[in-house]
Every structure is written in structure tokens, then in C-alpha cells.
Amino acid sequence: MYDYGNARVAALRSRLLDPAALHRLAEADSAGAFLALLERAEDWRPILRETAPLVVEPQGAVEASIERHRSVRLGTLVTFYPPPAQRLVEALVLPLDRERIIALVRRRLAGEAAEVVGATIVGGALLDAAALGALVRAPTIAALVRAVGRAGLIPAGEAAMLGREIEQGIDRPKLEARLVAAFERGRVERAVGRDANARTVRAILARARADREAVEAELAAGGPGAAALLERTLTLARLDELARTGRRDPLGIGPVAGYVAALEAQAIRLRASLARVVAGWGHDLVGLYLTPARA
């Protein structure tokens, strides 16, 4: 069940940017030079060519390409595996769709027209840009959330209940928290089973959940700055550990989990490298992002 997909994943993983490439990007003279360097990478050349006609300004082109790259690579993973393995892969990549849905909800609540939002949509992992475009054209936020449930991303019953809460006037922070919780239950529902692969995915979900709870506690105790620092530290440590240990399970879900983690860590580090170029982040701060966490 995993042989074919894991071979494809190994090929994709070999094309990820290594630490030396990320450091070279962080030393680029401008966003345009950053873009030119990134285009030399085999895995990025086609992504940048797809994005270039949509965004003229170099910084925006890089940022759009990072999101496009995440969508294309994570979405492709699901096609490599048949059920029931496919459901476990979905559990691993579903956070990207959660991120996209919450962004859509925020923009709709801010009063942006559906046409404006739809013109700038980047696909998720399970929902492509066209599917997300259909969601954003829902007449109300409640209808949008119910449609997410019908699409199977979150439990349908929970989507219906949340839709009613929205109609009764739930505030935005609570709405977002409820959406995060609903997506998490959607992930857990995909990770059912007694075999080692399902247990591995459930352990990954539990670790991420513990990190989120630690960040929430730090936010309450130490404020946004301390919480942001803790989130960066915990997230990169968790992703680097998963990326490192995933290869130890060549016949199971491990390589997928490792690649997803490595891809997400790469996106974080690319943004940090770009911030060094366009926002003047110091070497010390960028180094905290670019140095891989060690066991």
C-alpha cells in the first residue's frame, strides 16, 4: 500500500532546499535577486513560472509561490496512496485547508467582496482553488461553514452546529477557535485504526495539539511576544524531528509525515530568509530560523 507512494515521496524530498541554499537566499541583495536564485531550484522553477503572470512585484511573487508550492506538493501526496492509507495522508495535510478556510472567513468578515477574494485564492491540499472559490461565493459565512462540512473536511454535524452559532452572532475569535477544533476532529476521524500507521498519525496529532496548548498558556502568561517565540521554537523543533525520523519507517506512513514536516519547515525558513532581504532581519534572528533543530 505504501511502496509506490513512498518512492514518489523520496523523489520529492530529494528536491527540497538544503540549508546552504536557504542561507544563500537569505544573503540575496534584493527580492528580485531572491526570486532569481529560487528559480534555479528544480522544484521551484515550474511553480514560479505559474505564479509570475499573476504577481509582478518580486516580494509578492515569492510569497505567492511559497503558498502555491505548499498547495501543489501537499495536494499531490494524497493521489499517491489508495484508501485506507489515503485517509491518513489527508489527516497529515489537512492543516493547509484549515489555514485557507480561516483566511477566507476572515476576509469575508472584513467585508471583502467574494469576487475580490476569489481572484487571489491559492488552493489547499484537499480543496483546489476552484473548490475554495465556490466556497467563498457562499451567500453567508454560515453557509460557507456548512459547505465545508458537506465537503468532508470537518464533521458535518459540527459544521451545522457552528453554522447556527454564526447566525446567532458568535464573535470572530470564538469562531476561529471552533473552526480549528472542528478541523482537528476531522483529522482525528481520518486517523482511526489499530495498526501502527494510524497510531503514528495520532501521535503526531497529539504532539501538535500539545504544542498549541503550550503556546496558548504562554500567551495568557507572558503575552504575544513570548508566545510567538515559543511557537516558533516548538513548531520548528517538532517539524525537524518528524522530518528526521520519518525515514525510519520506509514501508509505512513515516516518509509521508517526514516529507510534510520538511516541506512546512522549508516554507517557514523561506519566509524568514525573505524577511532578512526585504525587512532587514538581523543575522542572529534569521539564524534562529535557519538552524535545524537537533535531537
mmCIF file of C-alpha atoms in Angstrom:
data_model
loop_
_atom_site.group_PDB
_atom_site.id
_atom_site.type_symbol
_atom_site.label_atom_id
_atom_site.label_comp_id
_atom_site.label_asym_id
_atom_site.label_seq_id
_atom_site.Cartn_x
_atom_site.Cartn_y
_atom_site.Cartn_z
ATOM 1 C CA MET A 1 0.000 0.000 0.000
ATOM 2 C CA TYR A 2 2.865 2.417 0.775
ATOM 3 C CA ASP A 3 5.633 1.249 -1.592
ATOM 4 C CA TYR A 4 4.686 3.280 -4.674
ATOM 5 C CA GLY A 5 3.746 6.426 -2.787
ATOM 6 C CA ASN A 6 6.824 6.365 -0.600
ATOM 7 C CA ALA A 7 9.058 6.053 -3.660
ATOM 8 C CA ARG A 8 7.403 9.151 -5.106
ATOM 9 C CA VAL A 9 7.795 10.955 -1.790
ATOM 10 C CA ALA A 10 11.506 10.106 -1.677
ATOM 11 C CA ALA A 11 11.919 11.726 -5.091
ATOM 12 C CA LEU A 12 10.108 14.860 -3.929
ATOM 13 C CA ARG A 13 12.111 15.050 -0.738
ATOM 14 C CA SER A 14 15.379 14.992 -2.670
ATOM 15 C CA ARG A 15 14.305 18.259 -4.306
ATOM 16 C CA LEU A 16 13.820 20.227 -1.078
ATOM 17 C CA LEU A 17 16.152 23.163 -0.484
ATOM 18 C CA ASP A 18 19.132 22.317 1.708
ATOM 19 C CA PRO A 19 20.468 24.609 4.484
ATOM 20 C CA ALA A 20 23.169 26.047 2.200
ATOM 21 C CA ALA A 21 20.548 27.086 -0.375
ATOM 22 C CA LEU A 22 18.427 28.757 2.300
ATOM 23 C CA HIS A 23 21.438 30.695 3.583
ATOM 24 C CA ARG A 24 22.268 31.844 0.044
ATOM 25 C CA LEU A 25 18.713 33.090 -0.364
ATOM 26 C CA ALA A 26 18.943 34.989 2.930
ATOM 27 C CA GLU A 27 22.048 36.785 1.608
ATOM 28 C CA ALA A 28 20.360 37.956 -1.621
ATOM 29 C CA ASP A 29 20.703 41.662 -2.371
ATOM 30 C CA SER A 30 17.017 42.196 -3.132
ATOM 31 C CA ALA A 31 13.686 40.439 -3.526
ATOM 32 C CA GLY A 32 14.382 40.255 -7.251
ATOM 33 C CA ALA A 33 17.711 38.523 -6.632
ATOM 34 C CA PHE A 34 15.972 36.190 -4.153
ATOM 35 C CA LEU A 35 13.466 35.290 -6.855
ATOM 36 C CA ALA A 36 16.208 34.647 -9.401
ATOM 37 C CA LEU A 37 18.075 32.364 -7.004
ATOM 38 C CA LEU A 38 14.918 30.442 -6.147
ATOM 39 C CA GLU A 39 14.179 29.902 -9.816
ATOM 40 C CA ARG A 40 17.406 27.925 -10.149
ATOM 41 C CA ALA A 41 15.964 25.189 -7.917
ATOM 42 C CA GLU A 42 14.365 22.357 -9.894
ATOM 43 C CA ASP A 43 11.373 22.046 -7.585
ATOM 44 C CA TRP A 44 10.587 25.766 -7.773
ATOM 45 C CA ARG A 45 11.078 26.640 -11.437
ATOM 46 C CA PRO A 46 7.631 25.464 -12.640
ATOM 47 C CA ILE A 47 5.912 26.987 -9.599
ATOM 48 C CA LEU A 48 7.486 30.375 -10.228
ATOM 49 C CA ARG A 49 6.556 30.287 -13.894
ATOM 50 C CA GLU A 50 2.923 29.638 -12.986
ATOM 51 C CA THR A 51 2.918 32.462 -10.442
ATOM 52 C CA ALA A 52 4.878 35.081 -12.416
ATOM 53 C CA PRO A 53 1.973 36.219 -14.651
ATOM 54 C CA LEU A 54 -0.188 36.819 -11.570
ATOM 55 C CA VAL A 55 2.212 38.865 -9.411
ATOM 56 C CA VAL A 56 4.617 41.397 -10.932
ATOM 57 C CA GLU A 57 6.297 42.647 -7.740
ATOM 58 C CA PRO A 58 9.177 40.275 -6.691
ATOM 59 C CA GLN A 59 8.357 40.034 -2.979
ATOM 60 C CA GLY A 60 4.719 39.260 -3.733
ATOM 61 C CA ALA A 61 5.780 36.711 -6.341
ATOM 62 C CA VAL A 62 7.951 34.886 -3.804
ATOM 63 C CA GLU A 63 5.217 34.867 -1.171
ATOM 64 C CA ALA A 64 2.613 33.653 -3.667
ATOM 65 C CA SER A 65 4.988 30.965 -4.910
ATOM 66 C CA ILE A 66 5.600 29.652 -1.387
ATOM 67 C CA GLU A 67 1.858 29.180 -0.929
ATOM 68 C CA ARG A 68 1.432 27.683 -4.397
ATOM 69 C CA HIS A 69 4.292 25.268 -3.736
ATOM 70 C CA ARG A 70 2.717 24.081 -0.475
ATOM 71 C CA SER A 71 -0.632 23.541 -2.182
ATOM 72 C CA VAL A 72 0.751 21.631 -5.163
ATOM 73 C CA ARG A 73 3.092 19.384 -3.214
ATOM 74 C CA LEU A 74 0.746 18.558 -0.322
ATOM 75 C CA GLY A 75 -2.202 18.054 -2.646
ATOM 76 C CA THR A 76 -0.189 15.667 -4.796
ATOM 77 C CA LEU A 77 0.626 13.425 -1.845
ATOM 78 C CA VAL A 78 -2.989 12.358 -1.467
ATOM 79 C CA THR A 79 -3.018 10.952 -5.020
ATOM 80 C CA PHE A 80 -0.094 8.607 -4.318
ATOM 81 C CA TYR A 81 -1.951 6.381 -1.839
ATOM 82 C CA PRO A 82 -5.143 4.278 -2.005
ATOM 83 C CA PRO A 83 -7.567 4.003 0.921
ATOM 84 C CA PRO A 84 -7.195 3.462 3.817
ATOM 85 C CA ALA A 85 -3.682 4.924 3.666
ATOM 86 C CA GLN A 86 -5.092 7.909 1.808
ATOM 87 C CA ARG A 87 -7.166 8.896 4.837
ATOM 88 C CA LEU A 88 -4.033 9.035 6.980
ATOM 89 C CA VAL A 89 -2.300 11.206 4.398
ATOM 90 C CA GLU A 90 -5.330 13.510 4.418
ATOM 91 C CA ALA A 91 -5.010 13.822 8.194
ATOM 92 C CA LEU A 92 -1.412 14.979 7.748
ATOM 93 C CA VAL A 93 -2.108 17.608 5.065
ATOM 94 C CA LEU A 94 -5.488 18.928 6.270
ATOM 95 C CA PRO A 95 -3.972 21.870 8.238
ATOM 96 C CA LEU A 96 -3.320 23.656 4.942
ATOM 97 C CA ASP A 97 -7.032 23.563 4.100
ATOM 98 C CA ARG A 98 -7.846 24.778 7.619
ATOM 99 C CA GLU A 99 -5.485 27.693 7.065
ATOM 100 C CA ARG A 100 -7.146 28.533 3.748
ATOM 101 C CA ILE A 101 -10.698 28.344 5.137
ATOM 102 C CA ILE A 102 -9.895 30.560 8.121
ATOM 103 C CA ALA A 103 -8.289 33.096 5.778
ATOM 104 C CA LEU A 104 -11.432 33.100 3.612
ATOM 105 C CA VAL A 105 -13.665 33.598 6.640
ATOM 106 C CA ARG A 106 -11.529 36.493 7.873
ATOM 107 C CA ARG A 107 -11.666 38.242 4.520
ATOM 108 C CA ARG A 108 -15.402 37.776 4.189
ATOM 109 C CA LEU A 109 -15.929 39.098 7.730
ATOM 110 C CA ALA A 110 -13.772 42.100 6.841
ATOM 111 C CA GLY A 111 -16.232 42.934 4.084
ATOM 112 C CA GLU A 112 -14.196 41.925 1.040
ATOM 113 C CA ALA A 113 -16.320 41.045 -1.955
ATOM 114 C CA ALA A 114 -16.390 37.400 -2.983
ATOM 115 C CA GLU A 115 -15.048 38.367 -6.426
ATOM 116 C CA VAL A 116 -12.027 40.105 -4.905
ATOM 117 C CA VAL A 117 -11.265 37.205 -2.577
ATOM 118 C CA GLY A 118 -11.777 34.654 -5.333
ATOM 119 C CA ALA A 119 -9.264 36.364 -7.611
ATOM 120 C CA THR A 120 -6.448 35.824 -5.099
ATOM 121 C CA ILE A 121 -7.240 32.336 -3.796
ATOM 122 C CA VAL A 122 -4.461 29.763 -3.550
ATOM 123 C CA GLY A 123 -5.533 26.131 -3.300
ATOM 124 C CA GLY A 124 -5.309 23.983 -0.228
ATOM 125 C CA ALA A 125 -4.283 20.337 -0.105
ATOM 126 C CA LEU A 126 -7.694 18.654 -0.419
ATOM 127 C CA LEU A 127 -9.575 21.612 -1.922
ATOM 128 C CA ASP A 128 -8.135 23.248 -5.022
ATOM 129 C CA ALA A 129 -8.551 26.922 -5.931
ATOM 130 C CA ALA A 130 -11.782 26.250 -7.832
ATOM 131 C CA ALA A 131 -13.357 24.462 -4.863
ATOM 132 C CA LEU A 132 -12.300 27.237 -2.493
ATOM 133 C CA GLY A 133 -13.659 29.785 -4.963
ATOM 134 C CA ALA A 134 -17.041 28.073 -4.828
ATOM 135 C CA LEU A 135 -16.954 28.226 -1.028
ATOM 136 C CA VAL A 136 -16.143 31.916 -0.922
ATOM 137 C CA ARG A 137 -19.182 32.638 -3.094
ATOM 138 C CA ALA A 138 -21.477 31.188 -0.425
ATOM 139 C CA PRO A 139 -24.135 33.798 0.471
ATOM 140 C CA THR A 140 -23.208 33.895 4.173
ATOM 141 C CA ILE A 141 -20.389 32.803 6.473
ATOM 142 C CA ALA A 142 -22.748 30.232 7.991
ATOM 143 C CA ALA A 143 -23.422 28.791 4.535
ATOM 144 C CA LEU A 144 -19.676 28.693 3.838
ATOM 145 C CA VAL A 145 -19.000 26.710 7.021
ATOM 146 C CA ARG A 146 -21.826 24.268 6.291
ATOM 147 C CA ALA A 147 -20.364 23.743 2.808
ATOM 148 C CA VAL A 148 -17.002 22.906 4.386
ATOM 149 C CA GLY A 149 -18.815 20.202 6.349
ATOM 150 C CA ARG A 150 -20.502 18.847 3.210
ATOM 151 C CA ALA A 151 -17.088 18.720 1.545
ATOM 152 C CA GLY A 152 -15.974 16.361 4.297
ATOM 153 C CA LEU A 153 -13.210 18.486 5.757
ATOM 154 C CA ILE A 154 -14.907 18.788 9.144
ATOM 155 C CA PRO A 155 -17.677 16.666 10.696
ATOM 156 C CA ALA A 156 -20.972 17.617 9.037
ATOM 157 C CA GLY A 157 -22.876 17.740 12.330
ATOM 158 C CA GLU A 158 -20.323 20.089 13.839
ATOM 159 C CA ALA A 159 -20.441 22.298 10.738
ATOM 160 C CA ALA A 160 -24.229 22.543 11.043
ATOM 161 C CA MET A 161 -23.986 23.442 14.722
ATOM 162 C CA LEU A 162 -21.318 26.057 14.049
ATOM 163 C CA GLY A 163 -23.466 27.496 11.272
ATOM 164 C CA ARG A 164 -26.258 28.050 13.789
ATOM 165 C CA GLU A 165 -23.843 29.711 16.216
ATOM 166 C CA ILE A 166 -22.671 32.067 13.466
ATOM 167 C CA GLU A 167 -26.272 33.035 12.730
ATOM 168 C CA GLN A 168 -26.729 33.765 16.441
ATOM 169 C CA GLY A 169 -23.767 36.180 16.432
ATOM 170 C CA ILE A 170 -20.629 34.285 17.528
ATOM 171 C CA ASP A 171 -17.593 36.601 17.685
ATOM 172 C CA ARG A 172 -14.605 36.118 15.375
ATOM 173 C CA PRO A 173 -12.057 34.767 17.912
ATOM 174 C CA LYS A 174 -14.519 32.142 19.117
ATOM 175 C CA LEU A 175 -15.484 31.287 15.536
ATOM 176 C CA GLU A 176 -11.873 30.726 14.575
ATOM 177 C CA ALA A 177 -11.219 28.628 17.673
ATOM 178 C CA ARG A 178 -14.262 26.495 16.882
ATOM 179 C CA LEU A 179 -13.095 26.059 13.278
ATOM 180 C CA VAL A 180 -9.649 24.952 14.439
ATOM 181 C CA ALA A 181 -11.253 22.441 16.794
ATOM 182 C CA ALA A 182 -13.563 21.167 14.045
ATOM 183 C CA PHE A 183 -10.665 20.640 11.649
ATOM 184 C CA GLU A 184 -8.767 18.842 14.381
ATOM 185 C CA ARG A 185 -11.688 16.449 14.847
ATOM 186 C CA GLY A 186 -11.744 15.956 11.080
ATOM 187 C CA ARG A 187 -8.099 14.908 11.279
ATOM 188 C CA VAL A 188 -8.731 12.563 14.209
ATOM 189 C CA GLU A 189 -11.623 10.914 12.357
ATOM 190 C CA ARG A 190 -9.235 10.153 9.494
ATOM 191 C CA ALA A 191 -6.679 8.576 11.816
ATOM 192 C CA VAL A 192 -8.829 5.772 13.168
ATOM 193 C CA GLY A 193 -7.491 2.239 13.278
ATOM 194 C CA ARG A 194 -5.374 -0.064 15.405
ATOM 195 C CA ASP A 195 -2.413 -0.523 13.093
ATOM 196 C CA ALA A 196 0.968 1.120 13.598
ATOM 197 C CA ASN A 197 0.401 3.709 10.862
ATOM 198 C CA ALA A 198 -2.799 5.034 12.432
ATOM 199 C CA ARG A 199 -1.085 5.126 15.832
ATOM 200 C CA THR A 200 1.796 7.081 14.323
ATOM 201 C CA VAL A 201 -0.540 9.713 12.875
ATOM 202 C CA ARG A 202 -2.473 10.006 16.134
ATOM 203 C CA ALA A 203 0.825 10.563 17.986
ATOM 204 C CA ILE A 204 1.733 13.309 15.507
ATOM 205 C CA LEU A 205 -1.634 14.989 16.043
ATOM 206 C CA ALA A 206 -1.257 14.747 19.816
ATOM 207 C CA ARG A 207 2.197 16.334 19.716
ATOM 208 C CA ALA A 208 0.940 19.247 17.613
ATOM 209 C CA ARG A 209 -2.035 19.669 19.939
ATOM 210 C CA ALA A 210 0.249 19.774 22.991
ATOM 211 C CA ASP A 211 2.370 22.447 21.327
ATOM 212 C CA ARG A 212 -0.709 24.576 20.606
ATOM 213 C CA GLU A 213 -1.837 24.275 24.217
ATOM 214 C CA ALA A 214 1.608 25.312 25.439
ATOM 215 C CA VAL A 215 1.543 28.379 23.189
ATOM 216 C CA GLU A 216 -1.943 29.323 24.397
ATOM 217 C CA ALA A 217 -0.763 29.052 28.015
ATOM 218 C CA GLU A 218 2.290 31.220 27.236
ATOM 219 C CA LEU A 219 0.076 33.795 25.527
ATOM 220 C CA ALA A 220 -2.013 34.108 28.681
ATOM 221 C CA ALA A 221 1.018 34.217 30.976
ATOM 222 C CA GLY A 222 3.668 36.092 29.025
ATOM 223 C CA GLY A 223 1.902 37.934 26.215
ATOM 224 C CA PRO A 224 2.127 37.803 22.396
ATOM 225 C CA GLY A 225 5.910 38.208 22.121
ATOM 226 C CA ALA A 226 6.725 35.314 24.398
ATOM 227 C CA ALA A 227 4.023 33.170 22.802
ATOM 228 C CA ALA A 228 5.352 33.868 19.297
ATOM 229 C CA LEU A 229 8.875 32.900 20.343
ATOM 230 C CA LEU A 230 7.644 29.684 21.944
ATOM 231 C CA GLU A 231 5.515 28.837 18.903
ATOM 232 C CA ARG A 232 8.470 29.243 16.544
ATOM 233 C CA THR A 233 10.711 27.139 18.768
ATOM 234 C CA LEU A 234 8.201 24.335 19.319
ATOM 235 C CA THR A 235 6.999 24.246 15.706
ATOM 236 C CA LEU A 236 10.430 24.023 14.104
ATOM 237 C CA ALA A 237 11.650 21.511 16.696
ATOM 238 C CA ARG A 238 8.610 19.304 16.045
ATOM 239 C CA LEU A 239 8.864 19.585 12.265
ATOM 240 C CA ASP A 240 12.609 18.935 12.223
ATOM 241 C CA GLU A 241 12.195 15.883 14.445
ATOM 242 C CA LEU A 242 9.465 14.476 12.209
ATOM 243 C CA ALA A 243 11.500 15.178 9.085
ATOM 244 C CA ARG A 244 14.478 13.405 10.644
ATOM 245 C CA THR A 245 12.672 10.339 11.998
ATOM 246 C CA GLY A 246 10.184 9.757 9.175
ATOM 247 C CA ARG A 247 12.700 7.853 7.068
ATOM 248 C CA ARG A 248 12.963 5.138 9.711
ATOM 249 C CA ASP A 249 9.609 3.745 8.566
ATOM 250 C CA PRO A 250 10.159 3.079 4.823
ATOM 251 C CA LEU A 251 7.156 0.760 4.475
ATOM 252 C CA GLY A 252 4.631 2.856 6.374
ATOM 253 C CA ILE A 253 3.312 6.370 6.842
ATOM 254 C CA GLY A 254 6.625 7.710 8.193
ATOM 255 C CA PRO A 255 8.060 9.038 4.902
ATOM 256 C CA VAL A 256 4.848 10.976 4.220
ATOM 257 C CA ALA A 257 4.850 12.512 7.694
ATOM 258 C CA GLY A 258 8.539 13.333 7.338
ATOM 259 C CA TYR A 259 8.070 14.994 3.953
ATOM 260 C CA VAL A 260 5.067 17.034 5.101
ATOM 261 C CA ALA A 261 7.098 18.240 8.087
ATOM 262 C CA ALA A 262 10.154 19.044 5.964
ATOM 263 C CA LEU A 263 8.026 20.922 3.442
ATOM 264 C CA GLU A 264 6.355 23.032 6.122
ATOM 265 C CA ALA A 265 9.702 23.757 7.803
ATOM 266 C CA GLN A 266 11.063 24.818 4.413
ATOM 267 C CA ALA A 267 8.178 27.276 3.959
ATOM 268 C CA ILE A 268 8.833 28.825 7.386
ATOM 269 C CA ARG A 269 12.545 29.173 6.634
ATOM 270 C CA LEU A 270 11.921 30.639 3.203
ATOM 271 C CA ARG A 271 9.763 33.344 4.761
ATOM 272 C CA ALA A 272 12.484 34.055 7.330
ATOM 273 C CA SER A 273 15.099 34.283 4.564
ATOM 274 C CA LEU A 274 12.866 36.653 2.616
ATOM 275 C CA ALA A 275 12.361 38.782 5.746
ATOM 276 C CA ARG A 276 16.140 39.094 6.023
ATOM 277 C CA VAL A 277 16.197 40.531 2.494
ATOM 278 C CA VAL A 278 13.145 42.810 2.473
ATOM 279 C CA ALA A 279 12.634 43.683 6.147
ATOM 280 C CA GLY A 280 16.215 43.802 7.355
ATOM 281 C CA TRP A 281 16.034 40.983 9.859
ATOM 282 C CA GLY A 282 19.401 40.571 11.551
ATOM 283 C CA HIS A 283 21.638 37.555 11.035
ATOM 284 C CA ASP A 284 21.077 36.403 14.608
ATOM 285 C CA LEU A 285 17.302 36.352 14.260
ATOM 286 C CA VAL A 286 17.325 34.665 10.856
ATOM 287 C CA GLY A 287 19.851 32.153 12.160
ATOM 288 C CA LEU A 288 17.368 31.050 14.807
ATOM 289 C CA TYR A 289 15.051 30.022 11.995
ATOM 290 C CA LEU A 290 17.561 28.554 9.559
ATOM 291 C CA THR A 291 19.481 26.372 12.004
ATOM 292 C CA PRO A 292 17.778 22.944 12.084
ATOM 293 C CA ALA A 293 16.758 21.667 15.499
ATOM 294 C CA ARG A 294 18.790 18.702 16.664
ATOM 295 C CA ALA A 295 17.811 15.710 18.740
#
